PDB file of C-alpha atoms in Angstrom:
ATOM      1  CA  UNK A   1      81.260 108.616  82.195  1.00  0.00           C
ATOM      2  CA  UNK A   2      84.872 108.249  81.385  1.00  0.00           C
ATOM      3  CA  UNK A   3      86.562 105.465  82.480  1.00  0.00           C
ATOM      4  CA  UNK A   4      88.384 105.964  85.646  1.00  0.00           C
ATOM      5  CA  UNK A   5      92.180 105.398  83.825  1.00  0.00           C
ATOM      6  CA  UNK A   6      91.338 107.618  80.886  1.00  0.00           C
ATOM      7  CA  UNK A   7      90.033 110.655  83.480  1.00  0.00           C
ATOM      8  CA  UNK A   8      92.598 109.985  85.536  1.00  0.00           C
ATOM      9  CA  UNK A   9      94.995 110.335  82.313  1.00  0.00           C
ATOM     10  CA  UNK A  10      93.133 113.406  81.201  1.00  0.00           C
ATOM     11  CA  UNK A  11      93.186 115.243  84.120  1.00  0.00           C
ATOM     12  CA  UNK A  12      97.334 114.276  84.720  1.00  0.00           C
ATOM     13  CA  UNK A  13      97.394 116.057  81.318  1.00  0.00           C
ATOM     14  CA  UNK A  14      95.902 119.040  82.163  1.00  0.00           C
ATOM     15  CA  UNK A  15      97.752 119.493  85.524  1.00  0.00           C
ATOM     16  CA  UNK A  16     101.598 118.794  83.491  1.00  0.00           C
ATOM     17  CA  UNK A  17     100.291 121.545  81.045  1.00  0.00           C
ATOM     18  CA  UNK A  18      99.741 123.952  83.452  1.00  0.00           C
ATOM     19  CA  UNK A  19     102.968 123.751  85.274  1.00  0.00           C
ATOM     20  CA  UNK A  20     104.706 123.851  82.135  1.00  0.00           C
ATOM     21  CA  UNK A  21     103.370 126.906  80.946  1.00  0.00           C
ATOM     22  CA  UNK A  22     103.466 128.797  84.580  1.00  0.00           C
ATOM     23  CA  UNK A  23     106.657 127.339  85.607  1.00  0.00           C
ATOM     24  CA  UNK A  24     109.921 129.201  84.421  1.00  0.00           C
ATOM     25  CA  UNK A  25     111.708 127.045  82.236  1.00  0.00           C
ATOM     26  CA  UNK A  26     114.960 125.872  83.907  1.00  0.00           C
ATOM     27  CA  UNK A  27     118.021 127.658  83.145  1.00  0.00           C
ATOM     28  CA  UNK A  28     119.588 124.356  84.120  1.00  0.00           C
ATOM     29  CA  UNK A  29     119.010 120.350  84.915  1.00  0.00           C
ATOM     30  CA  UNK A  30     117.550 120.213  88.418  1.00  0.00           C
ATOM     31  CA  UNK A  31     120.783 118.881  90.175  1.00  0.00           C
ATOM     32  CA  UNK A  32     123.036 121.699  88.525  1.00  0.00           C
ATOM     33  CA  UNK A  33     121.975 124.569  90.687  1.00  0.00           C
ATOM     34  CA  UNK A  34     124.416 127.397  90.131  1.00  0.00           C
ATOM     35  CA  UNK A  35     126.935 127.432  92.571  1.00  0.00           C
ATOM     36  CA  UNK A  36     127.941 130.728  92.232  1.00  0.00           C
ATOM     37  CA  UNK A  37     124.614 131.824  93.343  1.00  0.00           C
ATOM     38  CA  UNK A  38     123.570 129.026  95.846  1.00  0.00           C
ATOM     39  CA  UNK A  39     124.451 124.971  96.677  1.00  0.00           C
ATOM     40  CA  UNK A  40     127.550 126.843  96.918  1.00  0.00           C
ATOM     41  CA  UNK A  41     128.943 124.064  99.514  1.00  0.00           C
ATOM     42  CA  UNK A  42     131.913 126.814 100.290  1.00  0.00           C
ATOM     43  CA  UNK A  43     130.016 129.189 101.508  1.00  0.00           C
ATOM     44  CA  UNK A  44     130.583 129.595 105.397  1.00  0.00           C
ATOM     45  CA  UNK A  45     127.393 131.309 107.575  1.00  0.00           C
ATOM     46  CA  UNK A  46     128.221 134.353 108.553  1.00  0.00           C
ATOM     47  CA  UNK A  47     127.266 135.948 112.001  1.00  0.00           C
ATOM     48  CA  UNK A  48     124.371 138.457 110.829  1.00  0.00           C
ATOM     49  CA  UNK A  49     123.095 135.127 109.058  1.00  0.00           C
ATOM     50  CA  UNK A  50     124.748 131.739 110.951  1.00  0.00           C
ATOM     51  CA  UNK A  51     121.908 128.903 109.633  1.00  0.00           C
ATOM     52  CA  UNK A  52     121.894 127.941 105.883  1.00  0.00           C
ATOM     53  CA  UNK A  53     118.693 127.974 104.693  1.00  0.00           C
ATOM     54  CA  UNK A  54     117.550 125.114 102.641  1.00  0.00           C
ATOM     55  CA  UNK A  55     114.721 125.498  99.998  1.00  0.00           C
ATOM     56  CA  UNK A  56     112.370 122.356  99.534  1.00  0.00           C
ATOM     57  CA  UNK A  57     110.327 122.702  95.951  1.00  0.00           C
ATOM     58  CA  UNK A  58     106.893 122.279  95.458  1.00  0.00           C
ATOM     59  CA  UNK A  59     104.661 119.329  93.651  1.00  0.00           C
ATOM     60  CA  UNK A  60     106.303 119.094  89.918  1.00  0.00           C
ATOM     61  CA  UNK A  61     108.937 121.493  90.750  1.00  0.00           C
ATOM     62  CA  UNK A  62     112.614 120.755  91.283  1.00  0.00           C
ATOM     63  CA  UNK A  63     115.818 122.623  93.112  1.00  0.00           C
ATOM     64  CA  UNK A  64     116.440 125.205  90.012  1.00  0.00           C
ATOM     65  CA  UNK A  65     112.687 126.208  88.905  1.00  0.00           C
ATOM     66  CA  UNK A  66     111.203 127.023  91.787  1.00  0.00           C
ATOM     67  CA  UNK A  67     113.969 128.827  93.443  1.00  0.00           C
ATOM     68  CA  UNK A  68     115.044 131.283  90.475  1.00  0.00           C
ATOM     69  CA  UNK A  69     114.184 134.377  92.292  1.00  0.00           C
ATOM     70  CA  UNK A  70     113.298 133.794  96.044  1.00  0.00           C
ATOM     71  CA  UNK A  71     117.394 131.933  95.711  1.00  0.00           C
ATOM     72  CA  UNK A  72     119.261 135.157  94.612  1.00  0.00           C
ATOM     73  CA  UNK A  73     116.814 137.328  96.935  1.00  0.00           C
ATOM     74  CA  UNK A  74     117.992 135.359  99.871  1.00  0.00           C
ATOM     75  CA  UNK A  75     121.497 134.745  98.554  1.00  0.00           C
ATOM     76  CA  UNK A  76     122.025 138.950  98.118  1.00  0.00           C
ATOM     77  CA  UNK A  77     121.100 139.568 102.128  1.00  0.00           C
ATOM     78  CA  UNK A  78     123.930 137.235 103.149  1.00  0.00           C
ATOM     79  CA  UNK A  79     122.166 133.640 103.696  1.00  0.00           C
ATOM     80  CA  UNK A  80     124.243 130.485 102.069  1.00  0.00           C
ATOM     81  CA  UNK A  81     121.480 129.298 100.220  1.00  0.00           C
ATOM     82  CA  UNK A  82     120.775 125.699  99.210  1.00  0.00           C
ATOM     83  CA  UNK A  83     117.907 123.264  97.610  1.00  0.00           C
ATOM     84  CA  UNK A  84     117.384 119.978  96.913  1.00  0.00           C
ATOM     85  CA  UNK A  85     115.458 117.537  94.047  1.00  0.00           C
ATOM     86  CA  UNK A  86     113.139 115.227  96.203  1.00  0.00           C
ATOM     87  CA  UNK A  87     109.618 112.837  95.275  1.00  0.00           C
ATOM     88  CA  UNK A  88     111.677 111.810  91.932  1.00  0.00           C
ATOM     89  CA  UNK A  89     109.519 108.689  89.552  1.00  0.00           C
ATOM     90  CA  UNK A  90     111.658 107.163  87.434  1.00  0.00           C
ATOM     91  CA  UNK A  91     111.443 108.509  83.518  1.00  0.00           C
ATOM     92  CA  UNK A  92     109.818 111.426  84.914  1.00  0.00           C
ATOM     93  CA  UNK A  93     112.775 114.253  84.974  1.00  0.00           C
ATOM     94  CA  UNK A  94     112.602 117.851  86.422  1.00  0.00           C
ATOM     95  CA  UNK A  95     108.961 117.586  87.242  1.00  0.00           C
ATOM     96  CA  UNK A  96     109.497 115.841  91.090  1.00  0.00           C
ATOM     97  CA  UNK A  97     107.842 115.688  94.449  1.00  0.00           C
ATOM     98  CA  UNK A  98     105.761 112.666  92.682  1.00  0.00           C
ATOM     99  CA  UNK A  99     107.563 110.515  95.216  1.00  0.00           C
ATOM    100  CA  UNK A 100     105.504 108.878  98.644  1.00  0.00           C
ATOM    101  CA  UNK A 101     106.017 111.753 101.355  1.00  0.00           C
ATOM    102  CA  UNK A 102     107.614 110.017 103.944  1.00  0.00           C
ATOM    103  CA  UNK A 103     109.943 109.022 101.515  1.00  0.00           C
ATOM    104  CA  UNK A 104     110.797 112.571 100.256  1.00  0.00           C
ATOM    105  CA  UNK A 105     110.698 113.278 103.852  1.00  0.00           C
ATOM    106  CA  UNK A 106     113.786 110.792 104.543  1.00  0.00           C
ATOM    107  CA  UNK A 107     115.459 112.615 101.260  1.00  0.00           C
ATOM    108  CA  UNK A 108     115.112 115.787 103.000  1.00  0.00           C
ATOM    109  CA  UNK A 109     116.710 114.533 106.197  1.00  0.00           C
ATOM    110  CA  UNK A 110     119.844 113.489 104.381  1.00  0.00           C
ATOM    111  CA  UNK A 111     120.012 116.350 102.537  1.00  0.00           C
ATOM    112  CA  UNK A 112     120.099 118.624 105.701  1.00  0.00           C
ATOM    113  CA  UNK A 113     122.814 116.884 107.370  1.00  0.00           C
ATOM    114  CA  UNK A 114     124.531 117.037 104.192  1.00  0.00           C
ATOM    115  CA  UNK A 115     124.325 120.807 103.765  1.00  0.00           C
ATOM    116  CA  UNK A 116     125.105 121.046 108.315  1.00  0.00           C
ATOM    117  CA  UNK A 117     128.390 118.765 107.501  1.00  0.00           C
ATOM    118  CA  UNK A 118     129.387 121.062 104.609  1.00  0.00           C
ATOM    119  CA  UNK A 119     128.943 124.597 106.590  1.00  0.00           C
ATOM    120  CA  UNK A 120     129.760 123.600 110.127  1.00  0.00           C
ATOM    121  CA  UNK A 121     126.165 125.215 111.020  1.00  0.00           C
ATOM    122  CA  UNK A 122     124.361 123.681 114.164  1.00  0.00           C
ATOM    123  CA  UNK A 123     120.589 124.153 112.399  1.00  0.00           C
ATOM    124  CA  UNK A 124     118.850 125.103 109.035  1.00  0.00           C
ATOM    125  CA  UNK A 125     115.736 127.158 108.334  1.00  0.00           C
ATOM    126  CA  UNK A 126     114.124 125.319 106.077  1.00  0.00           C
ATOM    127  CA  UNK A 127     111.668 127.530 103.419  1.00  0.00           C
ATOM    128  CA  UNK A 128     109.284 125.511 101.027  1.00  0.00           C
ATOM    129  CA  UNK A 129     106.659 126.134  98.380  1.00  0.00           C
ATOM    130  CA  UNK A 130     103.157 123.954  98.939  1.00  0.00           C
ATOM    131  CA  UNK A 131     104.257 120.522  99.241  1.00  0.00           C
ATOM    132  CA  UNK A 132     107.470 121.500 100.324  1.00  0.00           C
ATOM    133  CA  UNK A 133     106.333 124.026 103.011  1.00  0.00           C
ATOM    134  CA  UNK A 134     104.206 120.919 104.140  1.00  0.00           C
ATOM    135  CA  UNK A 135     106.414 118.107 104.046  1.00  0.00           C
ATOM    136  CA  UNK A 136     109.306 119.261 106.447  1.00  0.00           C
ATOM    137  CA  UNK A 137     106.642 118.808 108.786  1.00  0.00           C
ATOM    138  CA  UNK A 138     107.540 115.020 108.757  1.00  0.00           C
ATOM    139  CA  UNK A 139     110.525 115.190 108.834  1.00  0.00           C
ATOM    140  CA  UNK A 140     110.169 117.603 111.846  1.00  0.00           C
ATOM    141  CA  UNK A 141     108.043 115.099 113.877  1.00  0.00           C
ATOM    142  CA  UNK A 142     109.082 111.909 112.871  1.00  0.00           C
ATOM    143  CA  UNK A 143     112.566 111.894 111.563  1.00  0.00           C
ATOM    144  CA  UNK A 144     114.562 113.531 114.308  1.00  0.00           C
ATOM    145  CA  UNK A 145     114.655 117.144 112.004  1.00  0.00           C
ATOM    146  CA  UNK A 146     113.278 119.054 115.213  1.00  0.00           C
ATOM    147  CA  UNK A 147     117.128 118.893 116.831  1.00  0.00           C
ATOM    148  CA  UNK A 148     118.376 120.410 113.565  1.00  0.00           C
ATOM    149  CA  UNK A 149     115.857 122.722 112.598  1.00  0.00           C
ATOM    150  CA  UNK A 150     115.524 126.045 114.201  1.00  0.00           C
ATOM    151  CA  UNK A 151     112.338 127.608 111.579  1.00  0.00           C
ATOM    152  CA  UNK A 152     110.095 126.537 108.886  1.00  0.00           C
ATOM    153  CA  UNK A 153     108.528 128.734 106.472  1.00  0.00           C
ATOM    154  CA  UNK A 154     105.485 127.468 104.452  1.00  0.00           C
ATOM    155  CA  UNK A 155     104.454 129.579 101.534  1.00  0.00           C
ATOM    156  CA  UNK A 156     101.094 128.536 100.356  1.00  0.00           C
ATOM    157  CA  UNK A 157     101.803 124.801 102.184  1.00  0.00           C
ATOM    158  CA  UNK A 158      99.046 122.527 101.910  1.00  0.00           C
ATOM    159  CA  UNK A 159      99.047 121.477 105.783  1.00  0.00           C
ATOM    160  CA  UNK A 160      96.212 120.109 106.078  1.00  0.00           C
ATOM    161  CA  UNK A 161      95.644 118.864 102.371  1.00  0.00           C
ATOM    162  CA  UNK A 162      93.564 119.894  99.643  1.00  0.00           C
ATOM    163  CA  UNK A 163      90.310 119.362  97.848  1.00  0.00           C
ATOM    164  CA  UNK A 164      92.016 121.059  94.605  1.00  0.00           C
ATOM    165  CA  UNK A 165      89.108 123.697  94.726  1.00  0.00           C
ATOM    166  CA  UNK A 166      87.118 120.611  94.447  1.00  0.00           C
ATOM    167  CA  UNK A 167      87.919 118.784  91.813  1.00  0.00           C
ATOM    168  CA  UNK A 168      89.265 115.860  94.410  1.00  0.00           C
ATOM    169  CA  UNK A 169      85.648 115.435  95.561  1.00  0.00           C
ATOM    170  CA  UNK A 170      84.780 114.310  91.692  1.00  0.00           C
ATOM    171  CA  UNK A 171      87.146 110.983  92.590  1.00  0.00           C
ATOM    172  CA  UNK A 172      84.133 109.088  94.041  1.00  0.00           C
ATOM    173  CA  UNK A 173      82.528 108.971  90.795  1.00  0.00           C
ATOM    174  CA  UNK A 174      85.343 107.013  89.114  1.00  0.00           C
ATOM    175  CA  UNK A 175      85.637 103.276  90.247  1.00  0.00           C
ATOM    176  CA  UNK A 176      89.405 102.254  90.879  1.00  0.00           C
ATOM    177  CA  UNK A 177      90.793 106.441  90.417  1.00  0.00           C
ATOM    178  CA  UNK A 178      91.877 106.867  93.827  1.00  0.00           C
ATOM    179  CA  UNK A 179      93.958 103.171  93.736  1.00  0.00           C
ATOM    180  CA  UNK A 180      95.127 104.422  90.340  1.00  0.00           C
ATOM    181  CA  UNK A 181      96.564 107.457  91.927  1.00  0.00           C
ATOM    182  CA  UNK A 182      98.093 106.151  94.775  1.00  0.00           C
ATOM    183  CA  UNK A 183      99.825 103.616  92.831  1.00  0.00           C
ATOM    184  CA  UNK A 184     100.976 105.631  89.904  1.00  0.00           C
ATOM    185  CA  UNK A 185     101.900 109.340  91.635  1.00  0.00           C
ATOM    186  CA  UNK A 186     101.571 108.329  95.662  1.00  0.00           C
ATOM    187  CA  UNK A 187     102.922 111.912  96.452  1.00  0.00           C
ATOM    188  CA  UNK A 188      99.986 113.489  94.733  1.00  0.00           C
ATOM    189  CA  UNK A 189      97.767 111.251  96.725  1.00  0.00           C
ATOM    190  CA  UNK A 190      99.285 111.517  99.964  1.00  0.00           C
ATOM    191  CA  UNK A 191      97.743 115.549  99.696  1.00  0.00           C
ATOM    192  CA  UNK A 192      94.450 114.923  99.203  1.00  0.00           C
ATOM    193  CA  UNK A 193      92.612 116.120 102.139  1.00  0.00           C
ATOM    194  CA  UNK A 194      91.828 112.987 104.562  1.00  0.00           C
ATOM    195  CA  UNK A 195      94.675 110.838 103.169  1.00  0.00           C
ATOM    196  CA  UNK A 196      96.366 108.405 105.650  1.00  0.00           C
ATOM    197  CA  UNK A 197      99.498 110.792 105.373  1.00  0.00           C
ATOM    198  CA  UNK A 198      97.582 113.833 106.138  1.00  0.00           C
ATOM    199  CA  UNK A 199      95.914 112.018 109.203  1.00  0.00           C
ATOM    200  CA  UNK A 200      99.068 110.779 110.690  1.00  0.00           C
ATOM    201  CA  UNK A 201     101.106 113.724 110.309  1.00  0.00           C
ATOM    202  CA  UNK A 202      97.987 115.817 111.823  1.00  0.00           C
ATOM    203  CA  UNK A 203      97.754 113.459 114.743  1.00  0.00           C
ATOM    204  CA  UNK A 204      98.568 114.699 118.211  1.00  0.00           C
ATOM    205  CA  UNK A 205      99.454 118.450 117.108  1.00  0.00           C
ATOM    206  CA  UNK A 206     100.656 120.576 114.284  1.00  0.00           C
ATOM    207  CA  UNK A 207     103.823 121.642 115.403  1.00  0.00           C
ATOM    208  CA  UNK A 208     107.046 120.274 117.397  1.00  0.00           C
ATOM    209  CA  UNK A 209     108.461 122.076 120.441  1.00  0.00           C
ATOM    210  CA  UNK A 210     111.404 123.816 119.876  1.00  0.00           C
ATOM    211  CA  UNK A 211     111.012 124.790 115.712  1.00  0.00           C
ATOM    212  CA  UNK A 212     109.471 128.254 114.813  1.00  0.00           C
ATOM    213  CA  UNK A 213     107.072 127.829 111.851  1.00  0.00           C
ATOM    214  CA  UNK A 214     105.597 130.676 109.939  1.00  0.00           C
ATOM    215  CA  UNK A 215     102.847 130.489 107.101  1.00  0.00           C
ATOM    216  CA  UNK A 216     102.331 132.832 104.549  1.00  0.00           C
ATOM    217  CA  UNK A 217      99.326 132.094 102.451  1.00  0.00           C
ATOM    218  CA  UNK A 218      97.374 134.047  99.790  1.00  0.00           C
ATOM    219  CA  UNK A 219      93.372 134.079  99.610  1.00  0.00           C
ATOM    220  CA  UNK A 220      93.798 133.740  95.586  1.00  0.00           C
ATOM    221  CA  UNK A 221      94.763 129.939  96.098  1.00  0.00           C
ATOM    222  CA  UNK A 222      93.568 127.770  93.873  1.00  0.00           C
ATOM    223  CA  UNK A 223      95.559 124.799  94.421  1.00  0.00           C
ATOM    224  CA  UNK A 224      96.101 123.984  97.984  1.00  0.00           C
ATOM    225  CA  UNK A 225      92.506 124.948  99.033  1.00  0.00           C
ATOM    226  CA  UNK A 226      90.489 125.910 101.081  1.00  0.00           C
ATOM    227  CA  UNK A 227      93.677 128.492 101.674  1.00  0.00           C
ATOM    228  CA  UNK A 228      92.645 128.656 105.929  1.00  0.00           C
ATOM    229  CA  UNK A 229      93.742 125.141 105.908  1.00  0.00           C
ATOM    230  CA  UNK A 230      97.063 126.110 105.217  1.00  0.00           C
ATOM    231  CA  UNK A 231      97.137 127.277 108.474  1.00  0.00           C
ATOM    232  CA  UNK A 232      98.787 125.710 111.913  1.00  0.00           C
ATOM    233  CA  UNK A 233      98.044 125.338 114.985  1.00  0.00           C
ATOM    234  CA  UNK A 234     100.587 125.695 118.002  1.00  0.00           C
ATOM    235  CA  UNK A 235     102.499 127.868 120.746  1.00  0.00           C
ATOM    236  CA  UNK A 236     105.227 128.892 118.299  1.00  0.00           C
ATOM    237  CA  UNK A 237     102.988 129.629 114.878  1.00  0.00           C
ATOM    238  CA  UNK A 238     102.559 132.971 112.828  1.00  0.00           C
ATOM    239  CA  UNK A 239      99.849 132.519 110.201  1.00  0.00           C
ATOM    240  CA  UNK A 240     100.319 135.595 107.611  1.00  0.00           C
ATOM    241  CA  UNK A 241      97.896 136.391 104.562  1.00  0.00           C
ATOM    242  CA  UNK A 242      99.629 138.039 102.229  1.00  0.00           C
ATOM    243  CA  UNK A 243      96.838 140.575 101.299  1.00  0.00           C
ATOM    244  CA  UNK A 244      96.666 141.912 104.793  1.00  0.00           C
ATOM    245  CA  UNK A 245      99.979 142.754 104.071  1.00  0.00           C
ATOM    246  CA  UNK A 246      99.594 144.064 101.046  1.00  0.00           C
ATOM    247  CA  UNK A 247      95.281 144.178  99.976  1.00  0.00           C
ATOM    248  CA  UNK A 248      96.154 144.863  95.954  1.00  0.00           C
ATOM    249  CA  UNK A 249      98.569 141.749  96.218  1.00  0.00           C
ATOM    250  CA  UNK A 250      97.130 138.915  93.454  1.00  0.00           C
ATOM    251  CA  UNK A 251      99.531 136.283  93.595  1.00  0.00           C
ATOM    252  CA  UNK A 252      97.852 133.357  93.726  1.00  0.00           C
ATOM    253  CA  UNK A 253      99.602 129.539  94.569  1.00  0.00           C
ATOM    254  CA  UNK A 254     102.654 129.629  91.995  1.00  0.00           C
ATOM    255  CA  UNK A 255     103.065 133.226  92.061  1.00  0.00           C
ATOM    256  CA  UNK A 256     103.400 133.170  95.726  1.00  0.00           C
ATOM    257  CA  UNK A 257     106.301 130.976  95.741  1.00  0.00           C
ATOM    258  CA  UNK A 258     107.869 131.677  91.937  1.00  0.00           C
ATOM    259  CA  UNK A 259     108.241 135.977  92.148  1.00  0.00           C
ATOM    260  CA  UNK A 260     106.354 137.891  94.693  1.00  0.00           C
ATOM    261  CA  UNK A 261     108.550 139.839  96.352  1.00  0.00           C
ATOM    262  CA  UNK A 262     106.167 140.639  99.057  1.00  0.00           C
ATOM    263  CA  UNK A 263     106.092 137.570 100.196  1.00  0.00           C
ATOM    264  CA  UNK A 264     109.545 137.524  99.971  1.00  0.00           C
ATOM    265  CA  UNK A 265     110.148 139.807 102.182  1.00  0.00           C
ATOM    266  CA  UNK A 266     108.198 137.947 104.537  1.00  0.00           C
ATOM    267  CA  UNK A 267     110.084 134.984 104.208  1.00  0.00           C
ATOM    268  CA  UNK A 268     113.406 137.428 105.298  1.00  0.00           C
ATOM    269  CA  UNK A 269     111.555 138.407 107.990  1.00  0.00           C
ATOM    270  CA  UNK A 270     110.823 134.924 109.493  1.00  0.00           C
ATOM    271  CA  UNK A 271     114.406 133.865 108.862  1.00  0.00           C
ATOM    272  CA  UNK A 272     115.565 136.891 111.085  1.00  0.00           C
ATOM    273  CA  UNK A 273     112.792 138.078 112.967  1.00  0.00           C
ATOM    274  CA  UNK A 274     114.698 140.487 115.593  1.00  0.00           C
ATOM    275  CA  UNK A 275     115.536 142.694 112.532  1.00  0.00           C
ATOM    276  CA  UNK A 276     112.029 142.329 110.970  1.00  0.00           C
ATOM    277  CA  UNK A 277     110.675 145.255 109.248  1.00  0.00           C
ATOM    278  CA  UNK A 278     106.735 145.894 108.064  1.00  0.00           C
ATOM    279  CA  UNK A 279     105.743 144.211 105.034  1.00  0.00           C
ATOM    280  CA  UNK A 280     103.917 146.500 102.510  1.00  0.00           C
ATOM    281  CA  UNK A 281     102.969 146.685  99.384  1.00  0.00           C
ATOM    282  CA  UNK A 282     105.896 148.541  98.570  1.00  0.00           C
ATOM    283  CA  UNK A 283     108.337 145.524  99.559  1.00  0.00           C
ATOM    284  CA  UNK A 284     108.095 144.828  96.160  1.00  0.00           C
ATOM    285  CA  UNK A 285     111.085 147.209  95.877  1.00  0.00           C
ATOM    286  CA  UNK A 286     113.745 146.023  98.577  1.00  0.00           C
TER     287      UNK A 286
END
């Protein structure tokens, strides 16, 4: 058996190779967003579309990788458009949401009255990619966000944690890996299904009153699994698989937040659902 440092080492490896070979490579450092496309901080809501909507990034994304399409989607129907770096270790650049999740959490919140100051708006929709569809939530229930929140969307979020199709039962079997892991990347930790995160932010309820949350998950998940678990809970909830929407869909955790227009358009339609149209397969198009 390897020791529980080395695995731990190993598998950090494997998990920084595959996000660098799925993951777009930026077109720019994480805090240099374009601003002629979005973090335009002129840009003024207009009536058809009067909340900003801010983007939160997934685990070992940032504000310019993981918003290269769904950004200019949203940006071309109107919405000012905005995203943020959170979770950031230091010496570790544009791969973030490392950070402790309460932490990131508190980043969020100042980062939303940043973008409300700058536009005048009363609320955001917030839309996030796995960890980032997730940890809103906090903010949400424990950092006052509710008052200034009027809709979360979650693609792929993992809300109830994950067991990394499995692989996060094998941490038993290495003395001293789960202390290792807290210690050296606690936001990774805090999403392991059963954390002390996961069980405080679960406690009492999924959802606040007042916020509309929407989930949009795809069977093919392999990261934030089992994918039901991405599901909520609540009065004001819409859970959406993306292949009843479209059965011949694929996409599975990155692909659901990095290019798939389908889910996409299901993201416009939860930002503005009195002019919601079907979702098909042929949203691909719009």
């Amino acid at each position: 058996m390897l020791p529980a440092k080395r695995a731990l080492r190993y598998l950090a490896a494997l998990v920084l190779a595959a996000a660098v070979a799925t993951v777009p490579a930026a077109t720019a450092h994480a805090s240099d967003a374009p601003s002629s496309g979005w973090n335009d901080y002129d840009c003024r809501p207009s009536a058809a579309h009067p909340r900003p909507v801010v983007l939160v990034h997934g685990t070992l994304g940032n504000s310019v990788d993981n918003w290269l399409s769904l950004a200019p989607y949203l940006k071309d129907r109107g919405y000012c458009v905005f995203s943020l770096d959170y979770g950031q270790l230091p010496g570790v650049p544009l791969f973030h949401g490392l950070g402790p999740i309460d932490t990131s959490a508190g980043q969020l919140s100042a980062f939303v009255d940043k973008v409300l100051t700058a536009t005048g708006a009363a609320k955001v929709d917030l839309v996030g990619h796995s960890q980032g569809g997730m940890m809103p939530r906090y903010y949400l229930k424990f950092l006052g966000g509710a008052a200034k929140v009027n809709a979360l969307v979650g693609l792929a979020p993992d809300n109830h944690g994950t067991t990394l199709s499995g692989l996060t039962n094998l941490l038993p079997y290495f003395p001293g890996a789960s202390d290792l892991l807290s210690a050296a990347t606690p936001g990774l930790a805090d999403q392991i299904a059963g954390s002390d995160f996961l069980t405080k932010l679960n406690e009492g309820g999924d959802t606040v009153p007042g916020v509309h949350y929407t989930v949009i998950a795809t069977k093919y998940d392999e990261v934030a699994t089992p994918w039901r678990s991405q599901y909520l809970t609540g009065s004001d909830v819409r859970n959406v698989l993306l292949q009843d929407l479209c059965p011949i869909d694929l996409s599975e955790h990155l692909a659901i937040g990095l290019f798939d227009r389908v889910a996409f358009h299901e993201v416009a339609n939860a930002l503005d659902p009195p002019h919601a149209t079907a979702t098909t397969c042929a949203s691909v198009f719009d």
